[in-house]
mmCIF file of C-alpha atoms and ligand atoms in Angstrom:
data_model
loop_
_atom_site.group_PDB
_atom_site.id
_atom_site.type_symbol
_atom_site.label_atom_id
_atom_site.label_comp_id
_atom_site.label_asym_id
_atom_site.label_seq_id
_atom_site.Cartn_x
_atom_site.Cartn_y
_atom_site.Cartn_z
ATOM 1 C CA MET Y 5 95.752 102.429 61.368
ATOM 2 C CA THR Y 6 96.985 105.343 63.497
ATOM 3 C CA ASN Y 7 98.840 104.737 66.754
ATOM 4 C CA GLN Y 8 95.792 105.912 68.715
ATOM 5 C CA GLN Y 9 93.510 103.421 66.962
ATOM 6 C CA SER Y 10 95.872 100.549 67.679
ATOM 7 C CA ILE Y 11 95.798 101.251 71.437
ATOM 8 C CA LEU Y 12 92.030 101.897 71.675
ATOM 9 C CA PRO Y 13 91.370 98.300 72.812
ATOM 10 C CA PHE Y 14 93.497 99.081 75.909
ATOM 11 C CA LEU Y 15 92.129 102.526 76.720
ATOM 12 C CA ALA Y 16 89.105 103.396 78.841
ATOM 13 C CA CYS Y 17 87.408 106.675 79.620
ATOM 14 C CA PRO Y 18 89.094 108.090 82.765
ATOM 15 C CA GLU Y 19 85.713 109.324 84.037
ATOM 16 C CA THR Y 20 83.291 106.479 83.263
ATOM 17 C CA GLY Y 21 85.649 103.516 82.688
ATOM 18 C CA GLY Y 22 83.692 102.894 79.454
ATOM 19 C CA PRO Y 23 85.116 102.379 75.955
ATOM 20 C CA LEU Y 24 86.462 105.186 73.788
ATOM 21 C CA VAL Y 25 85.994 105.587 70.064
ATOM 22 C CA GLN Y 26 88.026 107.828 67.770
ATOM 23 C CA GLU Y 27 86.284 110.505 65.717
ATOM 24 C CA GLY Y 28 88.825 112.594 63.817
ATOM 25 C CA ASN Y 29 91.153 114.211 66.320
ATOM 26 C CA GLU Y 30 89.093 113.254 69.351
ATOM 27 C CA LEU Y 31 88.338 110.249 71.484
ATOM 28 C CA LYS Y 32 84.719 110.039 72.645
ATOM 29 C CA ASN Y 33 83.153 108.101 75.487
ATOM 30 C CA GLU Y 34 79.744 106.434 75.493
ATOM 31 C CA TYR Y 35 78.030 109.759 76.413
ATOM 32 C CA GLY Y 36 79.768 111.724 73.691
ATOM 33 C CA THR Y 37 82.242 113.498 75.994
ATOM 34 C CA ALA Y 38 85.260 114.330 73.829
ATOM 35 C CA TYR Y 39 88.970 114.166 74.702
ATOM 36 C CA LYS Y 40 91.369 115.841 72.290
ATOM 37 C CA ILE Y 41 94.313 114.198 70.551
ATOM 38 C CA GLU Y 42 96.962 116.891 70.151
ATOM 39 C CA GLY Y 43 100.491 116.451 68.864
ATOM 40 C CA GLY Y 44 99.739 112.718 68.547
ATOM 41 C CA ILE Y 45 98.970 112.447 72.296
ATOM 42 C CA PRO Y 46 95.442 111.653 73.554
ATOM 43 C CA ARG Y 47 94.674 114.088 76.390
ATOM 44 C CA LEU Y 48 92.988 111.795 78.923
ATOM 45 C CA LEU Y 49 94.119 113.568 82.089
ATOM 46 C CA THR Y 50 91.334 114.108 84.628
ATOM 47 C CA PRO Y 51 91.610 115.201 88.273
ATOM 48 C CA SER Y 52 92.272 112.859 91.207
ATOM 49 C CA LYS Y 53 89.259 111.954 93.306
ATOM 50 C CA THR Y 54 90.125 113.703 96.561
ATOM 51 C CA GLU Y 55 91.071 117.327 97.100
ATOM 52 C CA GLU Y 56 94.297 116.348 98.908
ATOM 53 C CA GLU Y 57 95.411 114.049 96.051
ATOM 54 C CA GLU Y 58 94.523 116.643 93.455
ATOM 55 C CA LYS Y 59 96.532 119.347 95.237
ATOM 56 C CA VAL Y 60 99.720 117.232 95.194
ATOM 57 C CA ARG Y 61 99.040 116.044 91.634
ATOM 58 C CA GLN Y 62 98.807 119.615 90.368
ATOM 59 C CA LYS Y 63 102.010 120.572 92.189
ATOM 60 C CA MET Y 64 103.814 117.606 90.627
ATOM 61 C CA GLN Y 65 102.387 118.343 87.185
ATOM 62 C CA ALA Y 66 103.677 121.921 87.363
ATOM 63 C CA PHE Y 67 107.101 120.675 88.520
ATOM 64 C CA TYR Y 68 107.514 118.012 85.791
ATOM 65 C CA GLU Y 69 106.294 120.418 83.110
ATOM 66 C CA THR Y 70 109.481 122.387 83.800
ATOM 67 C CA VAL Y 71 111.772 119.497 84.746
ATOM 68 C CA THR Y 72 111.298 117.051 81.863
ATOM 69 C CA PHE Y 73 112.888 113.909 83.287
ATOM 70 C CA PRO Y 74 114.988 112.046 82.177
ATOM 71 C CA GLY Y 75 116.808 114.401 79.786
ATOM 72 C CA TYR Y 76 117.216 113.490 76.083
ATOM 73 C CA ASP Y 77 120.414 115.482 75.492
ATOM 74 C CA GLY Y 78 122.850 113.526 73.373
ATOM 75 C CA ILE Y 79 120.257 110.829 72.558
ATOM 76 C CA ASP Y 80 119.707 111.358 68.867
ATOM 77 C CA SER Y 81 119.116 107.877 67.502
ATOM 78 C CA PRO Y 82 117.728 104.481 68.519
ATOM 79 C CA SER Y 83 121.254 103.057 68.787
ATOM 80 C CA VAL Y 84 122.324 105.784 71.253
ATOM 81 C CA LEU Y 85 119.144 105.150 73.272
ATOM 82 C CA MET Y 86 119.882 101.427 73.179
ATOM 83 C CA ASP Y 87 123.475 101.954 74.360
ATOM 84 C CA LYS Y 88 122.317 104.166 77.216
ATOM 85 C CA ALA Y 89 119.563 101.814 78.378
ATOM 86 C CA LYS Y 90 121.830 98.802 78.122
ATOM 87 C CA LYS Y 91 124.624 100.488 80.070
ATOM 88 C CA SER Y 92 122.233 100.954 82.990
ATOM 89 C CA GLY Y 93 121.959 97.166 83.514
ATOM 90 C CA PHE Y 94 118.339 97.469 84.603
ATOM 91 C CA GLY Y 95 117.168 98.512 81.103
ATOM 92 C CA ARG Y 96 119.018 95.587 79.534
ATOM 93 C CA TRP Y 97 117.643 93.078 82.045
ATOM 94 C CA LEU Y 98 114.107 94.370 81.571
ATOM 95 C CA ASP Y 99 114.454 94.126 77.794
ATOM 96 C CA GLU Y 100 115.747 90.555 78.103
ATOM 97 C CA ALA Y 101 112.957 89.557 80.504
ATOM 98 C CA ILE Y 102 109.988 90.946 78.536
ATOM 99 C CA SER Y 103 108.554 88.735 75.783
ATOM 100 C CA PRO Y 104 108.784 90.177 72.249
ATOM 101 C CA MET Y 105 104.993 89.690 71.993
ATOM 102 C CA ALA Y 106 104.085 91.465 75.256
ATOM 103 C CA THR Y 107 101.863 94.492 75.766
ATOM 104 C CA VAL Y 108 103.822 96.768 78.085
ATOM 105 C CA MET Y 109 102.676 99.923 79.822
ATOM 106 C CA GLU Y 110 104.974 102.388 81.545
ATOM 107 C CA VAL Y 111 103.092 104.711 83.893
ATOM 108 C CA GLY Y 112 104.894 107.900 84.866
ATOM 109 C CA CYS Y 113 107.039 107.355 81.777
ATOM 110 C CA GLY Y 114 108.332 110.948 81.864
ATOM 111 C CA THR Y 115 110.104 111.640 78.575
ATOM 112 C CA GLY Y 116 109.497 108.044 77.533
ATOM 113 C CA GLN Y 117 113.093 106.856 77.154
ATOM 114 C CA MET Y 118 112.364 103.418 78.640
ATOM 115 C CA THR Y 119 109.081 103.142 76.687
ATOM 116 C CA ASN Y 120 110.825 103.987 73.403
ATOM 117 C CA PHE Y 121 113.779 101.712 74.228
ATOM 118 C CA LEU Y 122 111.545 98.687 74.941
ATOM 119 C CA GLY Y 123 109.567 99.570 71.795
ATOM 120 C CA LEU Y 124 112.665 99.085 69.637
ATOM 121 C CA VAL Y 125 111.448 95.452 69.557
ATOM 122 C CA SER Y 126 108.754 96.088 66.959
ATOM 123 C CA THR Y 127 106.553 93.096 67.836
ATOM 124 C CA ARG Y 128 105.896 94.471 71.354
ATOM 125 C CA LYS Y 129 103.154 96.975 72.031
ATOM 126 C CA LEU Y 130 104.264 99.880 74.254
ATOM 127 C CA ILE Y 131 102.086 102.501 75.904
ATOM 128 C CA GLY Y 132 103.669 105.317 77.917
ATOM 129 C CA VAL Y 133 101.414 107.288 80.279
ATOM 130 C CA ASP Y 134 102.333 110.472 82.120
ATOM 131 C CA GLN Y 135 100.647 113.697 83.147
ATOM 132 C CA SER Y 136 103.393 116.040 81.895
ATOM 133 C CA ILE Y 137 102.810 117.121 78.288
ATOM 134 C CA PRO Y 138 106.304 118.648 77.808
ATOM 135 C CA SER Y 139 107.820 115.273 78.860
ATOM 136 C CA LEU Y 140 105.451 113.230 76.673
ATOM 137 C CA THR Y 141 106.124 115.554 73.745
ATOM 138 C CA LEU Y 142 109.851 114.711 73.908
ATOM 139 C CA GLY Y 143 109.022 110.987 73.930
ATOM 140 C CA GLU Y 144 106.548 111.376 71.071
ATOM 141 C CA LYS Y 145 109.080 113.415 69.043
ATOM 142 C CA PHE Y 146 111.641 110.591 69.286
ATOM 143 C CA ARG Y 147 108.936 107.994 68.564
ATOM 144 C CA SER Y 148 107.671 109.699 65.420
ATOM 145 C CA GLN Y 149 111.153 110.634 64.175
ATOM 146 C CA PHE Y 150 112.204 106.994 64.257
ATOM 147 C CA GLU Y 151 108.781 105.641 63.236
ATOM 148 C CA LEU Y 152 108.242 103.392 66.224
ATOM 149 C CA LYS Y 153 104.733 102.411 65.102
ATOM 150 C CA ASN Y 154 104.192 100.061 68.052
ATOM 151 C CA VAL Y 155 104.748 102.824 70.662
ATOM 152 C CA SER Y 156 102.117 105.330 71.858
ATOM 153 C CA PHE Y 157 102.025 108.039 74.479
ATOM 154 C CA VAL Y 158 98.938 109.082 76.444
ATOM 155 C CA GLN Y 159 98.395 111.868 78.957
ATOM 156 C CA GLY Y 160 96.764 110.441 82.075
ATOM 157 C CA ASN Y 161 96.674 110.420 85.864
ATOM 158 C CA ILE Y 162 97.576 107.331 87.923
ATOM 159 C CA PHE Y 163 94.556 108.011 90.125
ATOM 160 C CA ALA Y 164 92.147 108.131 87.161
ATOM 161 C CA LEU Y 165 94.027 105.861 84.786
ATOM 162 C CA PRO Y 166 92.506 105.770 81.284
ATOM 163 C CA VAL Y 167 93.283 102.077 80.853
ATOM 164 C CA LYS Y 168 91.039 98.996 80.902
ATOM 165 C CA PRO Y 169 91.399 96.496 83.752
ATOM 166 C CA ASN Y 170 93.445 93.292 83.146
ATOM 167 C CA SER Y 171 94.825 94.592 79.866
ATOM 168 C CA VAL Y 172 98.644 94.561 79.973
ATOM 169 C CA ASP Y 173 101.252 91.821 80.348
ATOM 170 C CA VAL Y 174 103.854 94.040 82.006
ATOM 171 C CA LEU Y 175 103.337 97.289 83.896
ATOM 172 C CA ILE Y 176 106.361 99.409 84.815
ATOM 173 C CA CYS Y 177 106.176 102.331 87.216
ATOM 174 C CA SER Y 178 109.577 103.485 88.390
ATOM 175 C CA GLY Y 179 110.387 106.652 90.287
ATOM 176 C CA VAL Y 180 106.771 107.808 90.336
ATOM 177 C CA LEU Y 181 104.582 106.509 93.190
ATOM 178 C CA HIS Y 182 106.793 108.195 95.812
ATOM 179 C CA HIS Y 183 105.840 111.518 94.212
ATOM 180 C CA THR Y 184 102.128 110.913 94.835
ATOM 181 C CA PRO Y 185 100.145 111.479 98.054
ATOM 182 C CA ASP Y 186 99.025 107.819 98.225
ATOM 183 C CA PRO Y 187 101.701 105.445 96.855
ATOM 184 C CA TYR Y 188 99.876 102.266 97.971
ATOM 185 C CA GLY Y 189 96.569 103.522 96.501
ATOM 186 C CA GLY Y 190 98.398 104.345 93.251
ATOM 187 C CA TYR Y 191 99.994 100.878 93.219
ATOM 188 C CA LYS Y 192 96.546 99.253 93.558
ATOM 189 C CA GLU Y 193 95.254 101.329 90.620
ATOM 190 C CA LEU Y 194 98.200 100.125 88.518
ATOM 191 C CA LEU Y 195 97.773 96.490 89.517
ATOM 192 C CA LYS Y 196 94.135 96.491 88.340
ATOM 193 C CA ARG Y 197 95.425 97.031 84.785
ATOM 194 C CA VAL Y 198 97.768 93.994 84.839
ATOM 195 C CA LYS Y 199 96.487 90.696 83.388
ATOM 196 C CA PRO Y 200 96.421 87.732 85.796
ATOM 197 C CA GLY Y 201 99.835 86.090 85.427
ATOM 198 C CA GLY Y 202 101.347 89.410 84.291
ATOM 199 C CA TYR Y 203 104.192 91.337 85.909
ATOM 200 C CA ILE Y 204 104.277 94.601 87.844
ATOM 201 C CA VAL Y 205 107.648 96.377 88.152
ATOM 202 C CA ILE Y 206 107.733 99.054 90.861
ATOM 203 C CA GLY Y 207 110.683 101.393 91.561
ATOM 204 C CA LEU Y 208 110.641 103.422 94.790
ATOM 205 C CA TYR Y 209 112.966 105.578 96.879
ATOM 206 C CA ASN Y 210 114.350 103.422 99.659
ATOM 207 C CA THR Y 211 113.997 104.536 103.276
ATOM 208 C CA TYR Y 212 117.581 103.607 104.167
ATOM 209 C CA ALA Y 213 119.416 104.197 100.880
ATOM 210 C CA ARG Y 214 118.105 107.751 100.643
ATOM 211 C CA ILE Y 215 119.394 108.857 104.052
ATOM 212 C CA PRO Y 216 122.730 110.242 102.706
ATOM 213 C CA LEU Y 217 120.867 112.183 100.009
ATOM 214 C CA GLY Y 218 118.443 113.522 102.632
ATOM 215 C CA MET Y 219 121.451 114.782 104.614
ATOM 216 C CA ARG Y 220 123.008 116.386 101.540
ATOM 217 C CA LYS Y 221 119.676 118.041 100.795
ATOM 218 C CA CYS Y 222 119.831 119.760 104.216
ATOM 219 C CA VAL Y 223 123.400 120.924 103.521
ATOM 220 C CA PHE Y 224 122.464 122.291 100.087
ATOM 221 C CA ARG Y 225 119.426 124.059 101.499
ATOM 222 C CA CYS Y 226 121.545 125.786 104.167
ATOM 223 C CA THR Y 227 124.406 126.707 101.824
ATOM 224 C CA GLY Y 228 122.429 127.643 98.704
ATOM 225 C CA ASN Y 229 123.680 124.629 96.705
ATOM 226 C CA VAL Y 230 127.352 125.735 96.936
ATOM 227 C CA PHE Y 231 128.502 122.187 97.724
ATOM 228 C CA ARG Y 232 126.582 120.461 94.902
ATOM 229 C CA LYS Y 233 129.682 118.449 94.017
ATOM 230 C CA LEU Y 234 129.166 116.478 97.236
ATOM 231 C CA ASP Y 235 126.669 114.540 95.148
ATOM 232 C CA ALA Y 236 128.401 111.731 93.221
ATOM 233 C CA HIS Y 237 126.094 112.122 90.206
ATOM 234 C CA MET Y 238 127.014 115.810 89.879
ATOM 235 C CA ARG Y 239 130.700 114.794 89.676
ATOM 236 C CA ARG Y 240 130.162 112.307 86.844
ATOM 237 C CA LYS Y 241 132.172 113.033 83.700
ATOM 238 C CA ASP Y 242 130.040 110.834 81.432
ATOM 239 C CA VAL Y 243 126.795 112.835 81.890
ATOM 240 C CA ASP Y 244 125.937 116.110 80.065
ATOM 241 C CA GLN Y 245 125.666 119.219 82.257
ATOM 242 C CA SER Y 246 122.037 119.863 81.254
ATOM 243 C CA LYS Y 247 121.078 116.306 82.199
ATOM 244 C CA LYS Y 248 122.854 116.792 85.546
ATOM 245 C CA GLU Y 249 120.798 119.951 86.159
ATOM 246 C CA ILE Y 250 117.554 118.054 85.476
ATOM 247 C CA TRP Y 251 118.695 115.260 87.778
ATOM 248 C CA PHE Y 252 119.642 117.721 90.529
ATOM 249 C CA ALA Y 253 116.242 119.431 90.354
ATOM 250 C CA ASP Y 254 114.448 116.070 90.385
ATOM 251 C CA GLN Y 255 116.405 114.820 93.392
ATOM 252 C CA TYR Y 256 116.849 117.950 95.503
ATOM 253 C CA ARG Y 257 114.047 120.357 94.608
ATOM 254 C CA ASN Y 258 111.147 117.979 94.202
ATOM 255 C CA PRO Y 259 108.040 119.351 95.925
ATOM 256 C CA HIS Y 260 106.805 115.947 97.135
ATOM 257 C CA GLU Y 261 108.451 112.604 97.893
ATOM 258 C CA SER Y 262 108.136 109.670 100.289
ATOM 259 C CA TRP Y 263 110.539 106.850 101.150
ATOM 260 C CA HIS Y 264 109.695 103.130 101.296
ATOM 261 C CA SER Y 265 111.254 99.962 102.672
ATOM 262 C CA VAL Y 266 111.533 96.536 101.089
ATOM 263 C CA ASP Y 267 109.215 94.959 103.670
ATOM 264 C CA GLU Y 268 106.585 97.649 103.222
ATOM 265 C CA THR Y 269 106.543 97.004 99.468
ATOM 266 C CA LEU Y 270 106.491 93.227 99.953
ATOM 267 C CA LYS Y 271 103.437 93.731 102.166
ATOM 268 C CA TRP Y 272 101.761 95.620 99.294
ATOM 269 C CA PHE Y 273 102.409 92.519 97.159
ATOM 270 C CA ASP Y 274 101.181 90.095 99.861
ATOM 271 C CA ASP Y 275 98.005 92.100 100.533
ATOM 272 C CA THR Y 276 97.049 92.244 96.850
ATOM 273 C CA GLY Y 277 97.728 88.672 95.702
ATOM 274 C CA VAL Y 278 101.054 89.421 94.034
ATOM 275 C CA GLU Y 279 103.897 86.935 94.213
ATOM 276 C CA PHE Y 280 107.397 88.431 94.758
ATOM 277 C CA VAL Y 281 109.640 87.632 91.781
ATOM 278 C CA SER Y 282 112.839 89.708 91.996
ATOM 279 C CA GLY Y 283 114.537 92.776 93.386
ATOM 280 C CA VAL Y 284 117.110 95.169 91.931
ATOM 281 C CA PRO Y 285 119.351 95.242 93.893
ATOM 282 C CA ASP Y 286 118.568 91.709 95.005
ATOM 283 C CA ILE Y 287 116.900 91.379 98.413
ATOM 284 C CA GLY Y 288 117.365 87.706 99.305
ATOM 285 C CA GLY Y 289 120.093 86.419 97.005
ATOM 286 C CA MET Y 290 120.498 85.739 93.309
ATOM 287 C CA ALA Y 291 118.559 83.166 91.283
ATOM 288 C CA LYS Y 292 120.469 80.177 89.899
ATOM 289 C CA SER Y 293 122.703 81.000 86.907
ATOM 290 C CA GLU Y 294 122.679 84.739 87.692
ATOM 291 C CA THR Y 295 125.639 87.048 88.158
ATOM 292 C CA PRO Y 296 125.682 90.737 89.199
ATOM 293 C CA GLN Y 297 126.085 91.514 85.473
ATOM 294 C CA VAL Y 298 123.305 89.208 84.236
ATOM 295 C CA GLN Y 299 120.080 89.349 86.217
ATOM 296 C CA LYS Y 300 116.868 87.587 85.252
ATOM 297 C CA LEU Y 301 114.125 89.909 86.397
ATOM 298 C CA PHE Y 302 111.192 87.572 85.734
ATOM 299 C CA ALA Y 303 112.812 84.443 87.264
ATOM 300 C CA ALA Y 304 111.733 83.479 90.811
ATOM 301 C CA HIS Y 305 114.246 84.753 93.399
ATOM 302 C CA PRO Y 306 114.709 83.984 97.091
ATOM 303 C CA ARG Y 307 112.662 86.484 99.086
ATOM 304 C CA GLY Y 308 115.009 86.672 102.088
ATOM 305 C CA THR Y 309 114.008 87.554 105.645
ATOM 306 C CA PRO Y 310 113.189 90.923 107.263
ATOM 307 C CA ALA Y 311 116.558 90.833 109.085
ATOM 308 C CA GLN Y 312 118.390 90.243 105.787
ATOM 309 C CA HIS Y 313 116.431 93.092 104.212
ATOM 310 C CA ILE Y 314 117.512 95.542 106.921
ATOM 311 C CA ALA Y 315 121.156 94.535 106.474
ATOM 312 C CA LYS Y 316 120.878 94.882 102.667
ATOM 313 C CA GLN Y 317 119.152 98.275 102.853
ATOM 314 C CA LEU Y 318 121.776 99.648 105.248
ATOM 315 C CA GLY Y 319 124.400 98.584 102.704
ATOM 316 C CA TRP Y 320 122.451 100.342 99.918
ATOM 317 C CA MET Y 321 123.319 103.695 101.549
ATOM 318 C CA PHE Y 322 126.801 103.229 100.066
ATOM 319 C CA THR Y 323 125.788 101.737 96.702
ATOM 320 C CA ILE Y 324 122.462 102.815 95.151
ATOM 321 C CA GLY Y 325 122.364 105.667 97.668
ATOM 322 C CA ARG Y 326 124.939 107.424 95.485
ATOM 323 C CA GLU Y 327 122.393 107.609 92.618
ATOM 324 C CA GLY Y 328 119.231 108.484 94.519
ATOM 325 C CA GLY Y 329 118.489 105.238 96.361
ATOM 326 C CA LEU Y 330 115.883 103.792 94.007
ATOM 327 C CA PHE Y 331 115.145 100.064 94.375
ATOM 328 C CA VAL Y 332 112.896 98.010 92.123
ATOM 329 C CA LEU Y 333 110.705 95.061 93.055
ATOM 330 C CA THR Y 334 108.973 92.899 90.469
ATOM 331 C CA GLY Y 335 105.902 90.847 91.296
ATOM 332 C CA ARG Y 336 103.560 88.514 89.423
ATOM 333 C CA LYS Y 337 99.793 88.967 89.667
ATOM 334 C CA LYS Y 338 98.231 85.616 90.575
HETATM 335 C C1 LIG C 419 111.012 111.093 88.368
HETATM 336 S S1 LIG C 419 109.983 111.082 86.970
HETATM 337 C C2 LIG C 419 110.220 109.381 86.475
HETATM 338 C C3 LIG C 419 110.278 109.200 84.992
HETATM 339 C C4 LIG C 419 110.627 107.795 84.538
HETATM 340 N N1 LIG C 419 109.740 106.793 85.059
HETATM 341 C C5 LIG C 419 112.057 107.468 84.904
HETATM 342 O O1 LIG C 419 112.278 106.591 85.741
HETATM 343 O O2 LIG C 419 112.964 108.045 84.323
HETATM 344 C C6 LIG C 419 108.347 110.999 87.660
HETATM 345 C C7 LIG C 419 107.245 111.104 86.602
HETATM 346 O O3 LIG C 419 105.985 110.777 87.221
HETATM 347 C C8 LIG C 419 104.990 111.586 86.645
HETATM 348 N N2 LIG C 419 103.836 111.650 87.574
HETATM 349 C C9 LIG C 419 103.825 112.088 88.854
HETATM 350 N N3 LIG C 419 102.577 111.988 89.372
HETATM 351 C C10 LIG C 419 101.781 111.473 88.390
HETATM 352 C C11 LIG C 419 100.396 111.142 88.293
HETATM 353 N N4 LIG C 419 99.562 111.317 89.309
HETATM 354 N N5 LIG C 419 99.936 110.630 87.136
HETATM 355 C C12 LIG C 419 100.770 110.455 86.059
HETATM 356 N N6 LIG C 419 102.093 110.751 86.094
HETATM 357 C C13 LIG C 419 102.590 111.241 87.227
HETATM 358 C C14 LIG C 419 105.684 112.922 86.457
HETATM 359 O O4 LIG C 419 105.038 113.739 85.507
HETATM 360 C C15 LIG C 419 107.090 112.492 86.035
HETATM 361 O O5 LIG C 419 107.237 112.469 84.641
#
């Protein structure tokens, strides 16, 4: 069975929502409309529904076709990928939290490093979705080189997601929704695909933590990037120069981004029947038996109060703010 055949039960036509069947190198919907499979990647990208959304989507597609994020330089084997993901803390905690039998989808997977990393557990099923073919091609190259038979990549749009409702146990979307014109609308599209009782993991730029970066962006704009070393990431000795360039473009030259607070995201959860489970960094205190080094992402955590959240987020300016100010909330669909 090819990779595409094994994920067919999860895929849906992006235009009709109906089932897809494979005929040679194409997937066909119930009316015979064909979508190509090229380079091992089903091409299921269709436009967003509104003109405004489509305009931003196209701009972002063009940007991420040049800036393939995150960079693969220096990652030449599963063990190097594993070391990198584990060093980040978040990757390790996610891997520990997700069941070895789970179906996991990463939307906006970029070059698919997280998708491939989580797919190193061969009993899991992993599907990475993104609209950028150059990014997906890098993920697919790694996948096929190391024969990760349980991992597949699909080209698709969050706002016309080619995935059946209630089909995945875990949905991850980190660093993506804030690059769309309607982050809450995108979140609701993602949530539809999560099984009841499943988890949704959302990473967003934080309104407070990103303030220092916003200020640096103004400085760089006025000085033609002369003071790039003001950015802590650009001073790091443990990151390749080419990866730094990709990171710099993603952070400082991105054509579209929005910032979000903890309470805004919790309201998304509350309004859509999602129970808050955990935050990275934590938003209301650790769960029992946790330490800053060992976090249990799918264990119930204290939610904290709005006042505590403001205090925490102000503090994030000096912690996660140094690396872009991304925070992650995990919720459970009731
Ligand atoms: C900053 S990258 C994040 C990559 C990865 N999630 C990570 O954390 O390293 C954002 C990704 O979102 C994708 N993206 C943006 N808008 C999208 C849309 N409407 N549908 C699908 N992917 C989208 C881009 O192509 C890009 O690869």
